[in-house]
Coordinates of C-alpha atoms in Angstrom, one line a residue:
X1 CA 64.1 60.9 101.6
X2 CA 66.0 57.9 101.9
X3 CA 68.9 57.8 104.1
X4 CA 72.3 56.3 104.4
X5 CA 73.2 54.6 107.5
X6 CA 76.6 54.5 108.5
X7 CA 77.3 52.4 111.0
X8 CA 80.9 53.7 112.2
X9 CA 83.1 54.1 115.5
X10 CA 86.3 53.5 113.6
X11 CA 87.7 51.4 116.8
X12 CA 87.5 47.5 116.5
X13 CA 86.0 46.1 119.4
X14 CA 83.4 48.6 119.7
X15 CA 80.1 47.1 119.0
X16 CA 79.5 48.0 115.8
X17 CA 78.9 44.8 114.5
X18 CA 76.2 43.7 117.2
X19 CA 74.6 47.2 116.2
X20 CA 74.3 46.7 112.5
X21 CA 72.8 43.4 113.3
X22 CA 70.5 44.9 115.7
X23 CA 69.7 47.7 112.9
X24 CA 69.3 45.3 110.4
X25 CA 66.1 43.2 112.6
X26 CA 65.1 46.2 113.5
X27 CA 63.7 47.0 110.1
X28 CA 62.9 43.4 109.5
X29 CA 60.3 44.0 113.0
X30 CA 59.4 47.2 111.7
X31 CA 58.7 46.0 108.5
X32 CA 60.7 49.2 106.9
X33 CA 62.6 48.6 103.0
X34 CA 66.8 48.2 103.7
X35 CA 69.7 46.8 101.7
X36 CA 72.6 46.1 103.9
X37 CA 76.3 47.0 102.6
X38 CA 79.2 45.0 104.1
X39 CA 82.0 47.4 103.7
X40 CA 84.6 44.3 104.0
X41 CA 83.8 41.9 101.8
X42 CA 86.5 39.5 103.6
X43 CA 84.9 39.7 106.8
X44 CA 80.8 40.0 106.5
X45 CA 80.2 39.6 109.9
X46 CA 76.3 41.0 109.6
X47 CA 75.5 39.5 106.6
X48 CA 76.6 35.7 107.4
X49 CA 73.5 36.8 109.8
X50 CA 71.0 38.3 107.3
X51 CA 72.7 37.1 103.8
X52 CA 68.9 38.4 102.0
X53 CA 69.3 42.4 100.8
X54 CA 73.1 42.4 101.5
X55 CA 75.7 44.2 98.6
X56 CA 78.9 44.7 99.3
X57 CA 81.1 47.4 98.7
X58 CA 84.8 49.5 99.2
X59 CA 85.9 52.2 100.7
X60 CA 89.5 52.9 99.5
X61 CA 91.8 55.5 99.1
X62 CA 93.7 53.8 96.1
X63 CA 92.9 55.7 93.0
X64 CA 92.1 52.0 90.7
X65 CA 89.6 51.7 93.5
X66 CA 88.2 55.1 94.5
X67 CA 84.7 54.3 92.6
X68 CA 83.7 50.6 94.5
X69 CA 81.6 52.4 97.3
X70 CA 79.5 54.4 94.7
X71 CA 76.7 51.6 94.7
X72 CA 76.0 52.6 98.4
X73 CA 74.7 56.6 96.9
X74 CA 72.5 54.5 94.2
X75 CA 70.9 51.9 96.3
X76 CA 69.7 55.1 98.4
X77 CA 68.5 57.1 95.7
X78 CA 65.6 54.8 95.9
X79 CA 66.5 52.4 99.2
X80 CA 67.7 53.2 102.7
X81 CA 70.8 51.6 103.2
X82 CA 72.9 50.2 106.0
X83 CA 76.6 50.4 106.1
X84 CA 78.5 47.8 108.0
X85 CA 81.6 49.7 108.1
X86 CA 84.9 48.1 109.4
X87 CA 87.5 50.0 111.3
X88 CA 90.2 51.8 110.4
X89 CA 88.1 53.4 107.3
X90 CA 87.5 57.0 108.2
X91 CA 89.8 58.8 105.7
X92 CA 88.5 56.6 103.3
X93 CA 85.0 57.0 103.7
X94 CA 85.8 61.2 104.1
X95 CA 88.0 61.3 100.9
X96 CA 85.0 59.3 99.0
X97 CA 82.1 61.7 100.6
X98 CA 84.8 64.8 99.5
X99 CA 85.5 64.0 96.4
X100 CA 82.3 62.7 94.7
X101 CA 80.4 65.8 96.9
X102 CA 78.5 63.2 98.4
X103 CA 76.6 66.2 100.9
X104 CA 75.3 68.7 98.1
X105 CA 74.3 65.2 95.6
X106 CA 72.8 63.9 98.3
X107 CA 70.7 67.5 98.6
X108 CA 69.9 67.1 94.9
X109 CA 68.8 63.6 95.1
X110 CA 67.2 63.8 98.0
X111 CA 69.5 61.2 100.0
X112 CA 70.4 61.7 103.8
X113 CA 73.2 60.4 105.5
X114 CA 73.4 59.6 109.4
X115 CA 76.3 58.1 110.7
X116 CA 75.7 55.7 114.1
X117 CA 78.8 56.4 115.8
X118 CA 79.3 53.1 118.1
X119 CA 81.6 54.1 121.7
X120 CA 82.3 52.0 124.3
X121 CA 83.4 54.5 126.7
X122 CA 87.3 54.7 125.8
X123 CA 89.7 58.1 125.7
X124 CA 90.5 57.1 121.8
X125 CA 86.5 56.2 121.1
X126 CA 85.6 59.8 122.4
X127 CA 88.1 61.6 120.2
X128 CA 87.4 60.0 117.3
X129 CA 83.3 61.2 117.7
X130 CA 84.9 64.3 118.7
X131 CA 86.7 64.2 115.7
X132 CA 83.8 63.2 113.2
X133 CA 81.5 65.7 114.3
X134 CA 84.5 68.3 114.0
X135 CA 85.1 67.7 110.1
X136 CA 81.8 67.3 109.3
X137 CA 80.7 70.5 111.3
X138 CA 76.9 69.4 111.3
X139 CA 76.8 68.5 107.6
X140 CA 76.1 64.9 108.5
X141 CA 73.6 63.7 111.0
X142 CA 75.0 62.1 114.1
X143 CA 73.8 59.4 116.5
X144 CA 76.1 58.9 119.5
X145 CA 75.5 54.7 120.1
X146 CA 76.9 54.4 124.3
X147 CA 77.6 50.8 124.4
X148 CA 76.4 49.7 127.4
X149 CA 77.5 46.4 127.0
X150 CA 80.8 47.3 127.4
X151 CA 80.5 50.5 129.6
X152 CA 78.2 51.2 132.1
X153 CA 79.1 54.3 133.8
X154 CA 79.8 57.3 131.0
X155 CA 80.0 59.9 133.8
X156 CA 83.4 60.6 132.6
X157 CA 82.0 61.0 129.0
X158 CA 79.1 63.3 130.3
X159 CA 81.9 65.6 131.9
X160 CA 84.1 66.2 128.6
X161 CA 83.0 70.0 128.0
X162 CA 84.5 69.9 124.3
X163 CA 82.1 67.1 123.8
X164 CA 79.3 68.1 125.4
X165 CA 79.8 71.2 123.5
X166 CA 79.5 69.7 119.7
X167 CA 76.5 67.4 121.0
X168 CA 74.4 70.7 122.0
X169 CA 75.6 72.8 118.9
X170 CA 75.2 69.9 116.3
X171 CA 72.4 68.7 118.5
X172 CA 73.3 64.9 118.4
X173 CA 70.8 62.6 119.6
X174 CA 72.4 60.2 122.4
X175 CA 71.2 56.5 122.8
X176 CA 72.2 53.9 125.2
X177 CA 72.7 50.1 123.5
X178 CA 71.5 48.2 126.2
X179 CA 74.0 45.3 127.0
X180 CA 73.2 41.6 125.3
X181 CA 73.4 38.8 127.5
X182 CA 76.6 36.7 126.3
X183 CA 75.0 33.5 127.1
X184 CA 72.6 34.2 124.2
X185 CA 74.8 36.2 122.1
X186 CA 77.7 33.1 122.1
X187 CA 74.5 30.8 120.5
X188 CA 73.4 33.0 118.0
X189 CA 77.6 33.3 117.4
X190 CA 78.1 30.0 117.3
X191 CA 75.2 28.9 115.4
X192 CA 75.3 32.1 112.8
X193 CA 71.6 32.3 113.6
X194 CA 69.9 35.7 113.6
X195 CA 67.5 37.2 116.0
X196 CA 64.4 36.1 114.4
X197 CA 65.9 32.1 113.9
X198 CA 66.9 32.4 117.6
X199 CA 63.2 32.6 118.7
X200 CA 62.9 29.1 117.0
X201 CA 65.6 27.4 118.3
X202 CA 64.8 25.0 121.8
X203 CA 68.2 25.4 123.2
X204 CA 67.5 29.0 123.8
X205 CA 65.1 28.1 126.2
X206 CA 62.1 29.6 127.5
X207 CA 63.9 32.5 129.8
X208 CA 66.9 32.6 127.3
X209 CA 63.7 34.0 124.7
X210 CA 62.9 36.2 127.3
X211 CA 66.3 38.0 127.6
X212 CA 66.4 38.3 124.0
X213 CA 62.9 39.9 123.9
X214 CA 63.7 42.4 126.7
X215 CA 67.4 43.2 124.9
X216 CA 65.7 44.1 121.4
X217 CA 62.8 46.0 123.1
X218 CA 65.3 48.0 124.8
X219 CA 67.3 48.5 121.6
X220 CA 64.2 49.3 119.6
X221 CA 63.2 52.2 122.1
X222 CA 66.4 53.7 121.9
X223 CA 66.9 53.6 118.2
X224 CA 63.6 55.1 118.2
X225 CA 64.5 58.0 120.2
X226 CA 67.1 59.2 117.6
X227 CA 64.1 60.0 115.4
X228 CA 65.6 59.0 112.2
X229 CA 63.4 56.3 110.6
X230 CA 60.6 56.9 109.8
X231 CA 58.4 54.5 112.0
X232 CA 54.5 54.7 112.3
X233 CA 53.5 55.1 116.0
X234 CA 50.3 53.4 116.6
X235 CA 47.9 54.1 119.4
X236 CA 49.6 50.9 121.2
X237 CA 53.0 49.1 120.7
X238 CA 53.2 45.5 122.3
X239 CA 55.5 43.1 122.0
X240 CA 54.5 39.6 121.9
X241 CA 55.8 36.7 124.4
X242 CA 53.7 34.0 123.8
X243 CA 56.7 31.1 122.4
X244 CA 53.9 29.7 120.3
X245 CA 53.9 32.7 118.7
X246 CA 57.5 32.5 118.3
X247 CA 57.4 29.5 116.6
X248 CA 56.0 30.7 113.5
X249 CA 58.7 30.6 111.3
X250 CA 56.0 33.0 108.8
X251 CA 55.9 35.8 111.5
X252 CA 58.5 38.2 112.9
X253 CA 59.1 37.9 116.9
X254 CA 57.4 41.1 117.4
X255 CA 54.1 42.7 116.3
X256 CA 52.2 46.2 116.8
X257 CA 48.7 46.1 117.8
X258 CA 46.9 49.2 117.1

């Protein structure tokens, strides 16, 4: 089954951006089929990134736009797709999952839907998952994304009962987004390179390649742990550091050697 990849928080300032991005090289590594949605065509801040197997869609509750996100169910009737969405677009996204019955179409066509819910620790983050995995009452898959990069200590998360509660019932998978060094995140900013161009560019630097490396492998792992792409394990899974290899423009920055 193909899947539909939400990548949601509803909060600005979250992450979710850095995740999607993350996401996106994730399947390039992995070498798994994806075509990335921008949900706000006026601000595509993962596809200025990765502009190759981008669309772009709306969510909106205005009635003369209520059919502009239906692209994102038929890319994934043969595609999985990632959504980029932007804040503030819950009750859009809910009303257009509602009122096309997104769930039982998706049961009939034989498309999934997991929604990434990016935190970063924050009262209003943790109510809004609370509230997502409330209306949705385990009909759609979530992954609870603990930025790390912006909180380090979710003790006070891990004691919220009402949470905890949902996550056990609804058995959520919980990953930890490790935190990305800003020195190398402001370059790839600044530049609008991507992960794989950043392992090409000098001013990185040797050990600046080496916190990138460890930051994706990190990222990788835990994305793995939520158990929802379908990824190949072979007998042995080893990252490459050799900045020769990295040079290749042909190769990805990462390869599995069975």
């Amino acid at each position: 089954m193909a899947t539909i990849h939400f990548i949601d928080g509803e909060k600005g300032g979250v992450g979710k951006s850095l995740f999607a991005r993350v996401m996106v090289q994730y399947c390039l590594d992995k070498q798994l089929p994806y075509v990335l949605v921008e949900a706000d065509p006026s601000n595509p801040d993962v596809g200025v990134f990765y502009p190759e197997n981008i669309q772009t869609a709306i969510f909106s509750e205005s009635e003369r736009k209520v059919y502009a996100a239906d692209a994102i169910f038929n890319l994934a009737l043969t595609t999985p797709v990632i959504v980029n969405l932007p804040a503030h677009v819950t009750r859009a996204v809910n009303d257009w999952i509602e009122r096309n019955q997104i769930l039982e179409m998706g049961t009939k066509h034989k498309v999934d839907i997991c929604k990434w819910f990016v935190g970063n620790g924050g009262y209003d983050s943790v109510q809004l998952l609370i509230q997502s995995l409330n209306h949705f009452e385990g009909k759609i898959k979530h992954v609870f994304v603990r930025n790390f990069g912006l909180c380090d200590d979710w003790k006070h998360v891990d004691e919220r009962e009402d949470l905890q509660e949902l996550i056990q019932v609804q058995k959520v998978p919980i990953i930890n987004f490790p935190k990305f060094s800003y020195r190398e995140r402001d370059l790839l900013d600044a530049t609008r390179i991507n992960f794989s161009q950043a392992f090409l560019t000098a001013e990185l630097g040797v050990l600046g390649q080496q916190r990138l490396h460890s930051f994706l492998k990190k990222a990788y792992e835990e994305i793995g742990k939520a158990q929802v792409w379908n990824v190949g394990q072979p007998a042995a899974n080893k990252l490459s550091l050799d900045i020769a290899y990295f040079g290749s423009p042909q190769r990805n920055y990462c390869h599995n050697e069975d």
